[in-house]
XYZ file of C-alpha atoms in Angstrom:
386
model
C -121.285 -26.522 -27.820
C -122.676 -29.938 -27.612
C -124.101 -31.217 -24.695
C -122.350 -34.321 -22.970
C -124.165 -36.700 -21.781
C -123.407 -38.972 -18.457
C -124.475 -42.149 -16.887
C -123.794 -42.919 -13.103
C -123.386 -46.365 -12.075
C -123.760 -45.893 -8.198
C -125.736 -43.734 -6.509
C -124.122 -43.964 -2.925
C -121.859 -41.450 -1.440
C -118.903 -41.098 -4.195
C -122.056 -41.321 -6.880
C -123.829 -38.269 -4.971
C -120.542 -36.287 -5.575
C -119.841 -37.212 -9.268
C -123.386 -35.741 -9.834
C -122.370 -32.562 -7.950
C -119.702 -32.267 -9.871
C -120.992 -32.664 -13.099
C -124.222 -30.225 -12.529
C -121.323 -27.499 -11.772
C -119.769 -28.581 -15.743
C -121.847 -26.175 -18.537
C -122.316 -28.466 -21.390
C -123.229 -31.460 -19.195
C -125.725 -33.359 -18.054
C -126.778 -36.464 -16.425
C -129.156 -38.782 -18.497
C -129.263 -41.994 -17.080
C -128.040 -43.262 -13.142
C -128.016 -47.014 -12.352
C -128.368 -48.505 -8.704
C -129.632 -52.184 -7.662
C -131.931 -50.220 -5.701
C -134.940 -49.255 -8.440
C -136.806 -46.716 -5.380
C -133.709 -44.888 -4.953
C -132.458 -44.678 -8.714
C -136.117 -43.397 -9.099
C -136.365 -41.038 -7.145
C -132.804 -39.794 -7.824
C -133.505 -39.508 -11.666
C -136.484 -37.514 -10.863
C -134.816 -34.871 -8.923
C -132.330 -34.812 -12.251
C -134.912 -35.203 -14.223
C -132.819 -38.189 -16.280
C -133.855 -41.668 -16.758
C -133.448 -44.209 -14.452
C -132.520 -48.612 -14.684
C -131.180 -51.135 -12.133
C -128.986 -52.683 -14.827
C -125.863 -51.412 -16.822
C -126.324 -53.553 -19.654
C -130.308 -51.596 -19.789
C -128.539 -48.633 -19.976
C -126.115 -48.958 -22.013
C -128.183 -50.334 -24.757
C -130.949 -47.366 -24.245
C -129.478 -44.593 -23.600
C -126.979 -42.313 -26.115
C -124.408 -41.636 -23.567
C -120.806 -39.974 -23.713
C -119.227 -40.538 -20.890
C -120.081 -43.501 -17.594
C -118.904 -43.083 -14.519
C -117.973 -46.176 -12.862
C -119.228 -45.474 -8.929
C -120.157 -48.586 -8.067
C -118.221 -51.246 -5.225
C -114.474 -52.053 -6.051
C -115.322 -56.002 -7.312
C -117.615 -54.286 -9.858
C -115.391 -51.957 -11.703
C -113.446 -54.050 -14.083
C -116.874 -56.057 -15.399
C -118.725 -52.613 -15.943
C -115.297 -50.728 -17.063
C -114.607 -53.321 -19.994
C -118.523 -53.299 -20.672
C -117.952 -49.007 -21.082
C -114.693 -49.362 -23.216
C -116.663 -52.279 -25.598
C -119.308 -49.684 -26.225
C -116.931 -46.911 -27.280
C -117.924 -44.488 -24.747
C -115.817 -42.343 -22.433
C -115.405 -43.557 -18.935
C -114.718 -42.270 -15.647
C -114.136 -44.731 -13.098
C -113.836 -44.596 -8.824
C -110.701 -46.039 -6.993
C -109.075 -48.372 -6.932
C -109.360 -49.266 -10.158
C -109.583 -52.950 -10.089
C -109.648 -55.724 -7.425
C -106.473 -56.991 -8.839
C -102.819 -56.165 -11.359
C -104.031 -57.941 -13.854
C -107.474 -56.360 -13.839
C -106.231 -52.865 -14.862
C -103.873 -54.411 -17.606
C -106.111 -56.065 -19.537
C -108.232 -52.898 -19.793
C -104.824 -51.124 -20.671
C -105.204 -53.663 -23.409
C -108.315 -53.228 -24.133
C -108.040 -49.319 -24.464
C -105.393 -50.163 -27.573
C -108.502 -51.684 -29.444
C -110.793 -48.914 -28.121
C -109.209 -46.080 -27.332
C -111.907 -44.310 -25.623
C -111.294 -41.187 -23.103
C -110.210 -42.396 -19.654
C -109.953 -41.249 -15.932
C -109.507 -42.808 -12.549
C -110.380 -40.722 -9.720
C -107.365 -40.206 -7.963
C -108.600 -36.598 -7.059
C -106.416 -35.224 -5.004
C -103.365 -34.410 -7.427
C -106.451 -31.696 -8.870
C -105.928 -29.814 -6.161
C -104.285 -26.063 -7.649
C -101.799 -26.217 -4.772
C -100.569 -29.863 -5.856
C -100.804 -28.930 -9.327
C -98.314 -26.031 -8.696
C -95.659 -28.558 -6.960
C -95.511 -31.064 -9.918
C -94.623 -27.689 -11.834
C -92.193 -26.676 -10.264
C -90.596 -29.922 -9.623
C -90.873 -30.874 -13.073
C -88.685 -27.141 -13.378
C -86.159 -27.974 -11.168
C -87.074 -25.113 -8.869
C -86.303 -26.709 -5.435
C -83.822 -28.845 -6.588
C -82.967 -32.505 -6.175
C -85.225 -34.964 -4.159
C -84.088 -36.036 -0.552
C -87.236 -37.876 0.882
C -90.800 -38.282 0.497
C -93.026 -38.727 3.422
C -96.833 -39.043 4.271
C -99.475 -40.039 6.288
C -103.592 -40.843 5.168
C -104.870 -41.293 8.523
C -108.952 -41.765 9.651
C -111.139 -42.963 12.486
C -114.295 -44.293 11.099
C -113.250 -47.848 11.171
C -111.603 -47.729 14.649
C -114.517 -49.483 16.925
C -115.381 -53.068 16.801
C -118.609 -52.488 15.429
C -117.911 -50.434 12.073
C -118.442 -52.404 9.281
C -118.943 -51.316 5.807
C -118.458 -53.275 2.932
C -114.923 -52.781 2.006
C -114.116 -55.510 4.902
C -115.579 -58.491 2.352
C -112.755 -59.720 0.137
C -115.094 -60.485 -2.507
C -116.416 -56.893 -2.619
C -113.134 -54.374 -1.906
C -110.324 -56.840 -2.891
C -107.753 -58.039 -0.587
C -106.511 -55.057 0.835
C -108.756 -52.442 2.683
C -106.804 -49.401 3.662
C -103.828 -49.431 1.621
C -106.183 -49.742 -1.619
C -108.753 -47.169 -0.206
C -106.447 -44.448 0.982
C -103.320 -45.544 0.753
C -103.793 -45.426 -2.919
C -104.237 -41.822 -2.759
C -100.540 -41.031 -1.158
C -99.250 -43.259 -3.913
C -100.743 -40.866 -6.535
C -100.033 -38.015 -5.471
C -96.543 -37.998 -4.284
C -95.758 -39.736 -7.720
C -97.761 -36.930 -9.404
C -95.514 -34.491 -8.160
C -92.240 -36.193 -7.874
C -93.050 -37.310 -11.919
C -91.991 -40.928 -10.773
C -93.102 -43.758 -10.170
C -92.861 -45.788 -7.137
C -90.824 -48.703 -8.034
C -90.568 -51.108 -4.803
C -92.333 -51.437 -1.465
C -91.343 -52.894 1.669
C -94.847 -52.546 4.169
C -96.038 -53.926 7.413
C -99.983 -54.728 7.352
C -101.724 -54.032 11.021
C -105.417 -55.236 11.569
C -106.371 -54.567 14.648
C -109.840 -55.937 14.937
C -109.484 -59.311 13.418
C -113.257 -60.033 14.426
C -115.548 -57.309 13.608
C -119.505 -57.161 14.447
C -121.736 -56.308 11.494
C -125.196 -54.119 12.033
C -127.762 -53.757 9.771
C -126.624 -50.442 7.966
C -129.353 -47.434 7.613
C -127.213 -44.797 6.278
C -124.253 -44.239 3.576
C -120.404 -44.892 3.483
C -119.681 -42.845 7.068
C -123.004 -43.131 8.927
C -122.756 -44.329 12.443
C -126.262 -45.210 12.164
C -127.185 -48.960 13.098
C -129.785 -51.192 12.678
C -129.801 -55.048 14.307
C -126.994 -57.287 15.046
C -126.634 -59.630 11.632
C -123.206 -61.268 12.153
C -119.666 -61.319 13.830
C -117.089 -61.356 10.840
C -113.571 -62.629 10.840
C -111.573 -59.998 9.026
C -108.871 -60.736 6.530
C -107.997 -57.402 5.385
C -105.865 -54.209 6.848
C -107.147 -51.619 9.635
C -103.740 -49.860 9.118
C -100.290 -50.463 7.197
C -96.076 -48.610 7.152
C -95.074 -48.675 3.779
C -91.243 -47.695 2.811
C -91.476 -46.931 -0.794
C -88.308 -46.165 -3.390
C -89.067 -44.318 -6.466
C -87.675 -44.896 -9.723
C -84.781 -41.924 -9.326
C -83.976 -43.920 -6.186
C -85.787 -41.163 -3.809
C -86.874 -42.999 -0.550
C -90.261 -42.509 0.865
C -92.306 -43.403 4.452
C -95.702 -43.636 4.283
C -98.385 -44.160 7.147
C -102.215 -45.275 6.605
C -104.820 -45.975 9.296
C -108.481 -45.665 9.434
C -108.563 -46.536 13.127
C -106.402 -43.306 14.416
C -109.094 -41.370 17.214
C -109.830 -37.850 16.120
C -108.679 -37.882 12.390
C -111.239 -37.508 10.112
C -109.689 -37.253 6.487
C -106.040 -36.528 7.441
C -103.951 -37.032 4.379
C -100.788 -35.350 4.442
C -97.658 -35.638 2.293
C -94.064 -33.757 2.643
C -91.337 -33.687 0.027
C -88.060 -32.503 1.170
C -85.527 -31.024 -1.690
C -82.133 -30.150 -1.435
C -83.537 -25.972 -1.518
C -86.521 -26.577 0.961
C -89.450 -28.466 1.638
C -93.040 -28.721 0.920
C -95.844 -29.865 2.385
C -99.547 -29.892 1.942
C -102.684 -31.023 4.302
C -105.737 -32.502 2.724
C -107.762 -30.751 5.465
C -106.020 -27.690 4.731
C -106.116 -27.812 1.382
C -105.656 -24.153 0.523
C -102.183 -23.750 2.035
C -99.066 -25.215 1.102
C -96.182 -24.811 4.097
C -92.868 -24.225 2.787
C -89.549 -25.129 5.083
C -86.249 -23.562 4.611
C -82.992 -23.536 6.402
C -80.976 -20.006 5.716
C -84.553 -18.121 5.473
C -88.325 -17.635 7.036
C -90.556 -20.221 6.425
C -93.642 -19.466 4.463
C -97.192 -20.115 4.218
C -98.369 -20.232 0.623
C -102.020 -19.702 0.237
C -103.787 -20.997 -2.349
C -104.054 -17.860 -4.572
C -104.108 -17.690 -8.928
C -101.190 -14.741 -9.081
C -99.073 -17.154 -6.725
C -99.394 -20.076 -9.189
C -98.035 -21.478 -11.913
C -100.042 -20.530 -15.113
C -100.598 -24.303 -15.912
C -101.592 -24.903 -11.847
C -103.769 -21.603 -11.564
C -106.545 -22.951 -14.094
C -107.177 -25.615 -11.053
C -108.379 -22.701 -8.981
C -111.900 -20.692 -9.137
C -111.967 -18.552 -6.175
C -110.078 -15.808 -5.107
C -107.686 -16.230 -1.776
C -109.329 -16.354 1.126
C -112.501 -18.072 -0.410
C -111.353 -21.409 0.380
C -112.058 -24.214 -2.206
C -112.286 -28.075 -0.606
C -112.875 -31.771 -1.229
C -115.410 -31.536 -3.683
C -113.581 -28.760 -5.780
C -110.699 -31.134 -6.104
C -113.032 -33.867 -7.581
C -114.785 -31.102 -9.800
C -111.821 -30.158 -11.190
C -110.409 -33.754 -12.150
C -113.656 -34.333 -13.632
C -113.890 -30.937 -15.497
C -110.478 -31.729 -16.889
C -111.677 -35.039 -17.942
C -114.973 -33.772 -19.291
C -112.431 -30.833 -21.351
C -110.361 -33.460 -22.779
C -113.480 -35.153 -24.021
C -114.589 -32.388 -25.929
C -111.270 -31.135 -27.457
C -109.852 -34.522 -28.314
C -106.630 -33.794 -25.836
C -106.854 -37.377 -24.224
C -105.528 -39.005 -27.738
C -102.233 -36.478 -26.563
C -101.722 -38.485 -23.721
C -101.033 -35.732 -21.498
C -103.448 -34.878 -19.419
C -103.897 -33.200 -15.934
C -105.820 -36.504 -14.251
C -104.944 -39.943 -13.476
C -106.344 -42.653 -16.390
C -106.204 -46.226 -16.346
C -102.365 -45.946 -16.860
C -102.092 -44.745 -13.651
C -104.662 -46.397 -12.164
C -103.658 -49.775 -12.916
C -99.936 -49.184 -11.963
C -101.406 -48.569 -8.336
C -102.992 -51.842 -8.528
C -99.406 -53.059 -9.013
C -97.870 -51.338 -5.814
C -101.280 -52.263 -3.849
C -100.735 -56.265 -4.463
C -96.892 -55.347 -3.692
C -97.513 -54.012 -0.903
C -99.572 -57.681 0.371
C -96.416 -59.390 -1.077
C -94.025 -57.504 1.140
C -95.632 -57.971 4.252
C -96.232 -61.725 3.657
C -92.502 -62.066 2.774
C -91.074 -59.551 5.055
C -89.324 -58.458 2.225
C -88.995 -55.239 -0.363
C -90.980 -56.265 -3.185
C -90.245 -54.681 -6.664
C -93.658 -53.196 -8.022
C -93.100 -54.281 -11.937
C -92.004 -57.985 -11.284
C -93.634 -58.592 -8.196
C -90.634 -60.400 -7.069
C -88.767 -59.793 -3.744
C -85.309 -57.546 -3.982
């Protein structure tokens, strides 16, 4: 079996999982990681014992590599994704995809010249629980749609003094939350619905429009401060209410806030079906609470005999050994890393999001910042108000 062989752009928090991840792959290894910061990619690539550079185009042109992965800030993933797809090499890239709509389609067209292997990670559909749904909706099991509804709700941005990056424009795009978290709810509910959202109507909330910046000493979610540099105006979302209509004319509700006291990574999404309804907690990943009228509820637990046979291979552990967070990212990059090596990504059907996906969520994203400037439902293809 050949070895693959990876390159990390990013060696922050999302970076430090990808290389989890792909240590728990057999047949894979990491060869090169990239960061601005030489000391750190040093001392990183020692403890992997790969190599080590402070510029993509370095690595790129050294190293023999099979697949990148694209970990870097949100304004630098559509410069280093077309720079992957040019070289022929499989890439894996963070969300959101792009800072923009038209961002993710010209790598769409770019993938027709250079068809390369392609994921976005949009990890939560990996979870075996969420897998299972999309089966059995795609069997007509609980029967036709009624309403979709969810909620991605955090507090690490509630205080006037968090800052993190994400708040500059320039950096994490023109929408903060919605494109962060919100994009998550978007994927997954159309992941197991097998539609796609279609129009938008959303109210943007910021609730701190002036923010003060610290020096920062730790990662992503440290509270750990250094001086005062700066009081920042902020242009972006703290928290948004998004209606959403899919394409089979199923109506949807969706909350996001990363200002809500007490909730750490609180994603939760319920669909309700004409036969009963389902619903699934991020936090509790391994259980899946199913609603009926004429009969008990249940509590599904995450277990292989309960599954599907195309959801169970999303599940190592036996019930009651309960699998989290960073299983769900292993096991959108293990399916990515499995279509590499049997050629199943030409197919077209695979288990993870690609750029398809990715940049179609770039489309409901920028709707979403047309509807609330409007006041209006925006339609997601033409951007136009309905």
């Amino acid at each position: 079996m050949k070895t693959l062989n990876a390159g990390i752009v990013g060696t922050g928090f999302i970076g430090g999982r990808h290389m989890d991840a792909i240590q728990r792959i057999p047949g894979a290894r990491i060869g090169a990681v990239v960061d601005a910061d030489g000391a750190k990619a040093a001392e990183i690539a020692r403890e992997l014992g790969s190599n080590f550079y402070t510029d993509v185009d370095d690595m790129l042109k050294k190293e023999d590599l099979d697949v990148v992965h694209n970990c870097t800030p949100t304004n630098m993933h559509y410069p280093i994704n077309e720079k992957v797809i040019w070289a022929g090499i499989h890439l894996y890239c963070e969300k959101p995809l792009a800072l923009s709509g038209q961002e993710g389609e010209r790598l769409l067209e770019l993938l027709k010249e250079h068809p390369v292997a392609n994921g976005v990670n949009l990890n939560y559909r990996m979870n075996a629980l969420v897998q299972d749904m999309c089966q059995r909706v795609k069997r007509g099991e609980y029967g036709r749609p009624f309403l979709v509804t969810g909620s991605y709700i955090q507090d690490w941005m509630m205080k006037e003094d968090d800052y993190d990056w994400r708040l500059d424009p320039g950096a994490g795009g023109a929408s903060r939350a919605v494109a962060d978290i919100g994009s998550h709810l978007f994927d997954t509910s159309q992941f197991v619905m097998g539609k796609r959202i279609t129009a938008v109507n959303a109210h943007l909330t910021t609730v701190h429009p002036v923010r003060q910046q610290y020096e920062k000493t730790g990662g992503t979610f440290s509270k750990e401060k250094g001086r005062l540099l700066r009081e920042v105006t902020v242009v972006n979302e703290d928290a948004a209410s998004i209606m959403v209509r899919f394409e089979d004319g199923t109506d949807g509700l969706f909350q996001v806030s990363q200002v809500s006291a007490g909730h750490k990574n609180d994603m939760r999404l319920r669909f309700d079906f004409e036969n009963c309804s389902q619903e699934w907690r991020q936090e509790e990943g391994n259980l899946l609470y199913i609603g009926r009228r004429d009969e008990p509820n249940q509590i599904l637990h995450r277990e292989g005999a309960a599954l599907t046979p195309e959801a169970a291979v999303f599940t190592g552990l036996p019930s009651g050994h309960p699998e989290g967070w960073n299983d769900g990212l292993y096991q959108a990059i293990r399916a990515f890393y499995q279509s590499v090596r049997d050629g199943s990504y030409r197919e077209g059907a695979v288990p993870y999001a690609t750029i398809r996906e990715g940049a179609w969520i770039m489309k409901i994203i920028e709707a979403c910042l047309a509807s609330h400037r409007q006041g209006q439902w925006i339609d997601v293809q033409t951007g136009e108000s309905l």
